PDB file of C-alpha atoms in Angstrom:
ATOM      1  CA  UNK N   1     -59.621  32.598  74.929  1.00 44.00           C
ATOM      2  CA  UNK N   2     -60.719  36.345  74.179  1.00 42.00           C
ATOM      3  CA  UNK N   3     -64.445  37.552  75.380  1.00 40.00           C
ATOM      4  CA  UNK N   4     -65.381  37.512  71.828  1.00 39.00           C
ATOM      5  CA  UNK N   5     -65.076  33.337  71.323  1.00 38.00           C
ATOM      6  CA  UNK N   6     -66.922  32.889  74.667  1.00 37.00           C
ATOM      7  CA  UNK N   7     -69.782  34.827  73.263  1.00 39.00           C
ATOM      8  CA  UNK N   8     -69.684  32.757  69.919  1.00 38.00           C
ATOM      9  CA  UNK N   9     -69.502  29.582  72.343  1.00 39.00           C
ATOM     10  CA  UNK N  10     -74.122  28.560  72.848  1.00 40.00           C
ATOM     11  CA  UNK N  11     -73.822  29.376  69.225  1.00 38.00           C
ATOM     12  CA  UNK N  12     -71.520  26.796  68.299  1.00 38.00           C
ATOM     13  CA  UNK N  13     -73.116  24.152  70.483  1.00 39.00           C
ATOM     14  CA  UNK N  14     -76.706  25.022  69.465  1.00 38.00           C
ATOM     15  CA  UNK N  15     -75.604  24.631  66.034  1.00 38.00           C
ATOM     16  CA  UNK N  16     -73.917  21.197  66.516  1.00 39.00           C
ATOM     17  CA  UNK N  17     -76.993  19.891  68.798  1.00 39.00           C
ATOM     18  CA  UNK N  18     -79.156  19.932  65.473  1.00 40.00           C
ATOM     19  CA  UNK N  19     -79.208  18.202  62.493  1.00 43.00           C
ATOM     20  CA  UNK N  20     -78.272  20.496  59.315  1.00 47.00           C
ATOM     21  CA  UNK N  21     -81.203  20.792  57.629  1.00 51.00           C
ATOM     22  CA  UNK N  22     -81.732  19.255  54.053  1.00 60.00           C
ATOM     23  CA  UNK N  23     -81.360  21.116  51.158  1.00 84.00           C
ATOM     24  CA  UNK N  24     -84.234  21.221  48.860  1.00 92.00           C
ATOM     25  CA  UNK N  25     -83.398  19.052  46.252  1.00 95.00           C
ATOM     26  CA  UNK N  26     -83.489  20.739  42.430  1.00 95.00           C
ATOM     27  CA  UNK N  27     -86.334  19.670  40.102  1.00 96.00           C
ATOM     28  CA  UNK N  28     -83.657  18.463  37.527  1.00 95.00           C
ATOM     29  CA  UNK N  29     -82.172  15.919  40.017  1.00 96.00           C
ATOM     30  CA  UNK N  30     -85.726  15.336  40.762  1.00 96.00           C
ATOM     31  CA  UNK N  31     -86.425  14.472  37.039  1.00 96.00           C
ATOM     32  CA  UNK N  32     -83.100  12.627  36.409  1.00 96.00           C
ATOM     33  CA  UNK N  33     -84.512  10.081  39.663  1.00 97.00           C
ATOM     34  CA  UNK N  34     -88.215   9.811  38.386  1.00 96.00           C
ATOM     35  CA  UNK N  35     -86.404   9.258  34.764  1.00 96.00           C
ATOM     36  CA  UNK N  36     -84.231   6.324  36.167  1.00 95.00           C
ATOM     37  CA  UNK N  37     -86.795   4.568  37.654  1.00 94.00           C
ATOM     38  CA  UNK N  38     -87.472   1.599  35.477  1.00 95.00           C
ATOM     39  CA  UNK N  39     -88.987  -0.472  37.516  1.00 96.00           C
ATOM     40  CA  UNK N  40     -90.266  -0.731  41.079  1.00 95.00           C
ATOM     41  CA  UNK N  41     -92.151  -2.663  43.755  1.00 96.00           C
ATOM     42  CA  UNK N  42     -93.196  -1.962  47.010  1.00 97.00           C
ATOM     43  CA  UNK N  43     -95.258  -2.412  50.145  1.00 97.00           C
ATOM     44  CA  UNK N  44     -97.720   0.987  50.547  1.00 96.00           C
ATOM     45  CA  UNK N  45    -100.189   2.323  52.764  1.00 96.00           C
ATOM     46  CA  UNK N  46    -102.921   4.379  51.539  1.00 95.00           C
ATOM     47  CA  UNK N  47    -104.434   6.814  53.285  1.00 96.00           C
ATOM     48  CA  UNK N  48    -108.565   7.628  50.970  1.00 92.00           C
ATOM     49  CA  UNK N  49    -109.911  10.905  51.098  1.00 92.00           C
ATOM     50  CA  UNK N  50    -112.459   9.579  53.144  1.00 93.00           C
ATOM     51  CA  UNK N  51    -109.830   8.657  56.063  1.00 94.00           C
ATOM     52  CA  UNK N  52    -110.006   5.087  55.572  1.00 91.00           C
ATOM     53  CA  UNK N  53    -106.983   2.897  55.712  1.00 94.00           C
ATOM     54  CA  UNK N  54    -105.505   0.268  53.073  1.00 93.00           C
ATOM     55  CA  UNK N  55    -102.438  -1.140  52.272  1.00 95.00           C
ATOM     56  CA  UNK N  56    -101.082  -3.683  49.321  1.00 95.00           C
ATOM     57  CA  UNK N  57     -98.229  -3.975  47.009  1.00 96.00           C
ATOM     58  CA  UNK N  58     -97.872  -1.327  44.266  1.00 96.00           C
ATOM     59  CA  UNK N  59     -95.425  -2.147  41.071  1.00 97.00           C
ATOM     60  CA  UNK N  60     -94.656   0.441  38.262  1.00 96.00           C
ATOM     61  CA  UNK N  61     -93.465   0.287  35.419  1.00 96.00           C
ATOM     62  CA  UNK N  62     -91.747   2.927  33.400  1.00 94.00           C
ATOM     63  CA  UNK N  63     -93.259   4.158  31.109  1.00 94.00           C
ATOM     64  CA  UNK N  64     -97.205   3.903  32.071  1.00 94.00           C
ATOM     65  CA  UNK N  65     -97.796   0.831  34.050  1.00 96.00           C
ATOM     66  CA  UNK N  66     -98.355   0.882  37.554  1.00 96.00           C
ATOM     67  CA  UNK N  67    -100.310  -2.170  39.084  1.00 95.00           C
ATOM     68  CA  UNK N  68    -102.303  -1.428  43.343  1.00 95.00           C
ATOM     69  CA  UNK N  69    -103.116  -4.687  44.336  1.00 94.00           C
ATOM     70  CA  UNK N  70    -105.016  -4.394  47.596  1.00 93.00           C
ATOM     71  CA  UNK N  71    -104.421  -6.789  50.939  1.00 92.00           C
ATOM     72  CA  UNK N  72    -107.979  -6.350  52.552  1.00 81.00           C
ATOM     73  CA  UNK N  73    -110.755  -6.590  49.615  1.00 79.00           C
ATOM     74  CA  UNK N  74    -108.903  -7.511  46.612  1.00 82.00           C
ATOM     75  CA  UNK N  75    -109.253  -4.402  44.932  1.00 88.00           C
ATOM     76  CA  UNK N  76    -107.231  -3.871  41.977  1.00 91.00           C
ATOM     77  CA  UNK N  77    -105.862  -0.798  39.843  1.00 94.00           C
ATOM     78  CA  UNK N  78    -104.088  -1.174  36.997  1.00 95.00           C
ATOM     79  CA  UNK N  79    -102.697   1.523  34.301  1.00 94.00           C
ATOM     80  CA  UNK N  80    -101.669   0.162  31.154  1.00 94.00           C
ATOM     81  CA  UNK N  81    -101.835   1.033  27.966  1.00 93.00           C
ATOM     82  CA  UNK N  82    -102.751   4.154  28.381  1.00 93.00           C
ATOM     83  CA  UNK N  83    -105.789   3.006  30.705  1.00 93.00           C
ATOM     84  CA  UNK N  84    -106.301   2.848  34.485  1.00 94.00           C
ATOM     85  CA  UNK N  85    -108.988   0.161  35.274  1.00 92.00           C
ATOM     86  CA  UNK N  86    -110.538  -0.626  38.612  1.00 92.00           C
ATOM     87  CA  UNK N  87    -111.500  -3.502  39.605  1.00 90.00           C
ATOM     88  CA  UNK N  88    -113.721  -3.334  43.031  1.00 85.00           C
ATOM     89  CA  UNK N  89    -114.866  -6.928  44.500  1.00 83.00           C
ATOM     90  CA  UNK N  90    -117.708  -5.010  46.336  1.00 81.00           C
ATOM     91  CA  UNK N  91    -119.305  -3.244  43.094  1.00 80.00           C
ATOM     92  CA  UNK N  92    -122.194  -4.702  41.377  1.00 79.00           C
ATOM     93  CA  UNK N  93    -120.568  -2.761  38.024  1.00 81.00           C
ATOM     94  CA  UNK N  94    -118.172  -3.994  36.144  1.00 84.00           C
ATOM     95  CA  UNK N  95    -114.499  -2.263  36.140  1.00 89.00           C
ATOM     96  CA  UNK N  96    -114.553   1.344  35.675  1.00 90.00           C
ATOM     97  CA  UNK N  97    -112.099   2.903  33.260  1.00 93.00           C
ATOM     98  CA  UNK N  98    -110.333   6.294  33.033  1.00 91.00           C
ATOM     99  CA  UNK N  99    -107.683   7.524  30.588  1.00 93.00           C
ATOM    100  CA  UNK N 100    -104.324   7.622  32.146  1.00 93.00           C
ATOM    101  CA  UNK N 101    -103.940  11.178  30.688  1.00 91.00           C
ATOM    102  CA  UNK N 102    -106.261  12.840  32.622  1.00 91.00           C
ATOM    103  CA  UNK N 103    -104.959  11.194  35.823  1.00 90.00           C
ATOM    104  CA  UNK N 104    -102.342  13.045  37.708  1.00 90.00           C
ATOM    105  CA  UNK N 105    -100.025   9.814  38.136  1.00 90.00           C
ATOM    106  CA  UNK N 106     -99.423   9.967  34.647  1.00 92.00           C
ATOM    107  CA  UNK N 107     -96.904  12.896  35.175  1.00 92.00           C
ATOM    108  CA  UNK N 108     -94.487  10.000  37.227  1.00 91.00           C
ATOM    109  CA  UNK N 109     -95.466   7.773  35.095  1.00 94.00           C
ATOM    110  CA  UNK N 110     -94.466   9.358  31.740  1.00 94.00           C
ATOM    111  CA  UNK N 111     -91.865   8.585  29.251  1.00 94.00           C
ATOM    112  CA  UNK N 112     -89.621  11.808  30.006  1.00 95.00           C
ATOM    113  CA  UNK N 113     -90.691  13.651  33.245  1.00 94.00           C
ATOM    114  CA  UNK N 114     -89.547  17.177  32.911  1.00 94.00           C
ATOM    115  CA  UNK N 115     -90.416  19.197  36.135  1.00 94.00           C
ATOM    116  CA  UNK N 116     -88.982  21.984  34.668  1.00 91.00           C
ATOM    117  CA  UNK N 117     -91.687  22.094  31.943  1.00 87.00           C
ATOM    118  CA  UNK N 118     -93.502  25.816  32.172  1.00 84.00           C
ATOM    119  CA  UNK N 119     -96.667  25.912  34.517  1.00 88.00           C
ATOM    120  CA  UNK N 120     -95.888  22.072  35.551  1.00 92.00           C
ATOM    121  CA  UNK N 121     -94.468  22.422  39.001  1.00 95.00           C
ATOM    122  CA  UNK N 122     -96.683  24.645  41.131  1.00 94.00           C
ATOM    123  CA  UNK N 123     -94.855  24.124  44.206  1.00 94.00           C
ATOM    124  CA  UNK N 124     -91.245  22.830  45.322  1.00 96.00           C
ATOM    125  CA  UNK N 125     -90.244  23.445  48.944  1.00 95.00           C
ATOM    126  CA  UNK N 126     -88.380  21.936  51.943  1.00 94.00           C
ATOM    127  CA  UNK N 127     -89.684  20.694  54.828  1.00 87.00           C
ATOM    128  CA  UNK N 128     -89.128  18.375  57.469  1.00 84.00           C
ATOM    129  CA  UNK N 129     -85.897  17.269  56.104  1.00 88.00           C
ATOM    130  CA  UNK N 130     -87.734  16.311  52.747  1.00 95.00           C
ATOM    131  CA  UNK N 131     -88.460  17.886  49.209  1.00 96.00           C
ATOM    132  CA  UNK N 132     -92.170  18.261  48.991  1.00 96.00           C
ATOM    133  CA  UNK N 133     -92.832  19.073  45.128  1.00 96.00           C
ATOM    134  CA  UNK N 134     -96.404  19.604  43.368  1.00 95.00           C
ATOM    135  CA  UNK N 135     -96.698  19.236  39.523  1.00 95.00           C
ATOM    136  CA  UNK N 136    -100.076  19.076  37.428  1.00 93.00           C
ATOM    137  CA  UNK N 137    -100.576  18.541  33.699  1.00 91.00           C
ATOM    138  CA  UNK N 138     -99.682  22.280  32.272  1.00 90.00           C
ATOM    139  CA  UNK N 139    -102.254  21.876  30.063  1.00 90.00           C
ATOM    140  CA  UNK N 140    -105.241  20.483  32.114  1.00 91.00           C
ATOM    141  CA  UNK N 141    -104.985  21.949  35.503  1.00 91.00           C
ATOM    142  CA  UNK N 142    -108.102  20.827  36.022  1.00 92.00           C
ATOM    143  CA  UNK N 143    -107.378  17.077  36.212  1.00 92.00           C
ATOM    144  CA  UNK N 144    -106.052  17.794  39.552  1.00 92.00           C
ATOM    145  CA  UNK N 145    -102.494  17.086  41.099  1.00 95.00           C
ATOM    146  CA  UNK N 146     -99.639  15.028  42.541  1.00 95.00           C
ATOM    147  CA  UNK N 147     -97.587  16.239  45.652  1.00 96.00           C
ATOM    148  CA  UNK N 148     -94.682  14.109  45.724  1.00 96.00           C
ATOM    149  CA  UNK N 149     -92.142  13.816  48.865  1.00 97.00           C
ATOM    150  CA  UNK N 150     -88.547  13.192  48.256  1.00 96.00           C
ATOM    151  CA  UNK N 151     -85.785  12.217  51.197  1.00 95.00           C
ATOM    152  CA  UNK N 152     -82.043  13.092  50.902  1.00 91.00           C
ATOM    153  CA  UNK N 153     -80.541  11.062  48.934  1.00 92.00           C
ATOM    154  CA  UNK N 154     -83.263  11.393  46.117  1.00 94.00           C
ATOM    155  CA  UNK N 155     -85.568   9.024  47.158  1.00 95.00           C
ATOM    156  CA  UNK N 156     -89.470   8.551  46.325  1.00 96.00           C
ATOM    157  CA  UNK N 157     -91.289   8.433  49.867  1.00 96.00           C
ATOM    158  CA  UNK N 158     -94.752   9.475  49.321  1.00 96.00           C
ATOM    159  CA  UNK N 159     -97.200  11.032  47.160  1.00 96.00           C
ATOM    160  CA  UNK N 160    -100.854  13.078  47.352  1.00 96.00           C
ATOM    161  CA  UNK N 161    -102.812  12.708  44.029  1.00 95.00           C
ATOM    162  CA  UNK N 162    -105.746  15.425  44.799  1.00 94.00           C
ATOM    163  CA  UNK N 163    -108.245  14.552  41.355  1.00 89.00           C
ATOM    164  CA  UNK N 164    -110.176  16.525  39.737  1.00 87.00           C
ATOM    165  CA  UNK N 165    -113.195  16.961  42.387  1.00 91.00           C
ATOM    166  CA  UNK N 166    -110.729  17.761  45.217  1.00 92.00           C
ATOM    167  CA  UNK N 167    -110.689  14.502  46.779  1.00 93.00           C
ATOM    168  CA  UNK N 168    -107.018  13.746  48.210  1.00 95.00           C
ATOM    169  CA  UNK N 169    -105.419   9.839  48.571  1.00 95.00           C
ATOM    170  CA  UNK N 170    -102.550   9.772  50.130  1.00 96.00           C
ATOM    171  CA  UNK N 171     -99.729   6.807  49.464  1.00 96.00           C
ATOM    172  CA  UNK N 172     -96.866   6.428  51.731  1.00 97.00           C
ATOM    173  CA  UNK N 173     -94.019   3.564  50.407  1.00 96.00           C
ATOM    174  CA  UNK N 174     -92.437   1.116  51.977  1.00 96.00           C
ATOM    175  CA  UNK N 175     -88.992   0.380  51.110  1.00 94.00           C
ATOM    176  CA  UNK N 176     -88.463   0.034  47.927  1.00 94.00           C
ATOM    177  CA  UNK N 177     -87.274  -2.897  45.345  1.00 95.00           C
ATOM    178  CA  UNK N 178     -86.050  -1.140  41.894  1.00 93.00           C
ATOM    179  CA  UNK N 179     -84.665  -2.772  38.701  1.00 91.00           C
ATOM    180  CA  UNK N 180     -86.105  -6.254  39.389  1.00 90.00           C
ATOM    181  CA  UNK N 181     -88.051  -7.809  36.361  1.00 93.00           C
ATOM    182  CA  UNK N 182     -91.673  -7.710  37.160  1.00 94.00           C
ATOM    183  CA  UNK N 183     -93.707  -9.760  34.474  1.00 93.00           C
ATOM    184  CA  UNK N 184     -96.540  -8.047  31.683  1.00 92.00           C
ATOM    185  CA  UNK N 185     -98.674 -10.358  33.593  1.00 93.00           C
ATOM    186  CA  UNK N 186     -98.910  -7.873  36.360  1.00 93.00           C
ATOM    187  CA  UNK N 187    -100.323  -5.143  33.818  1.00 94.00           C
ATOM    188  CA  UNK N 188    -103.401  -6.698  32.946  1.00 90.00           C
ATOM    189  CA  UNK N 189    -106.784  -7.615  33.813  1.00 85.00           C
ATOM    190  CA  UNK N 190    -108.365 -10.987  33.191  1.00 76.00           C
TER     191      UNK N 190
END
């Protein structure tokens, strides 16, 4: 063995005592997953802008249907039909409605997502051995955004909606269910 390989040598174990990191996985590939997702369930946790806690069982959809139904006070959202309704237990009002369209889940919600649309994505980078990607309605900025976290293989983890006054909620998945049937029922508020 020449002096040269010995000094190579802490290199070569350094490099092996670490994981590789992950590649940053290409907004196409991104698309192509959101795209493929017709339907899915799963356990969440939500983290509110005001640092309080829930957790339920979200199901989506594809296209435009996504149902939150919450474990502790039997909150409900629902988008549908181009609507998200809210149903609070604790509210003296009735449900309070907002078009889907100016809601930044609509852009993973949406017939064809294409990241790759101009002034869509305004940030895709890697970290922690994830694909952290931000994308906002090109034309209305102002309804806020979605930060979205992917794993390696393309995989849906989390996502940050920040609306349109700056508040941030936060929901983390659990593991998902995809491709199961999940009934029209589920979209819509009796």
């Amino acid at each position: 063995m020449n002096i040269r390989s010995l000094a190579l040598a802490p290199a070569l174990v350094l490099g092996l005592a670490f994981p590789a990191l992950a590649e940053k996985i290409p907004l196409g590939e991104i698309s192509r997953y959101l795209n493929s997702l017709k339907t899915v369930s799963s356990e969440f946790t939500q983290v509110n802008a005001d640092g309080s806690i829930s957790t339920g069982t979200v199901y989506i959809r594809r296209p435009g249907r996504v149902r939150f139904e919450y474990n502790n006070d039997k909150t409900l959202m629902v988008a549908s039909g181009g609507t998200v309704t809210v149903v609070d237990p604790k509210s003296n009002g009735g449900p309070q409605k907002y078009p889907l369209s100016k809601t930044p889940l609509s852009i993973i919600l949406a017939a064809n997502v294409d990241l790759g649309r101009a002034n869509m994505v305004t940030g895709h980078s890697e970290a922690k051995n994830s694909t952290v990607v931000t994308a906002q309605d090109p034309e209305h900025p102002e309804y806020g955004n979605i930060q979205m976290v992917f794993t390696s293989p393309t995989e849906l983890r989390q996502w940050v909606v920040t609306d349109d006054s700056g508040q941030k909620t936060t929901v983390i998945l659990g593991e998902m269910r995809k491709g199961a049937s999940i009934a029209d029922s589920k979209f819509v508020i009796r």
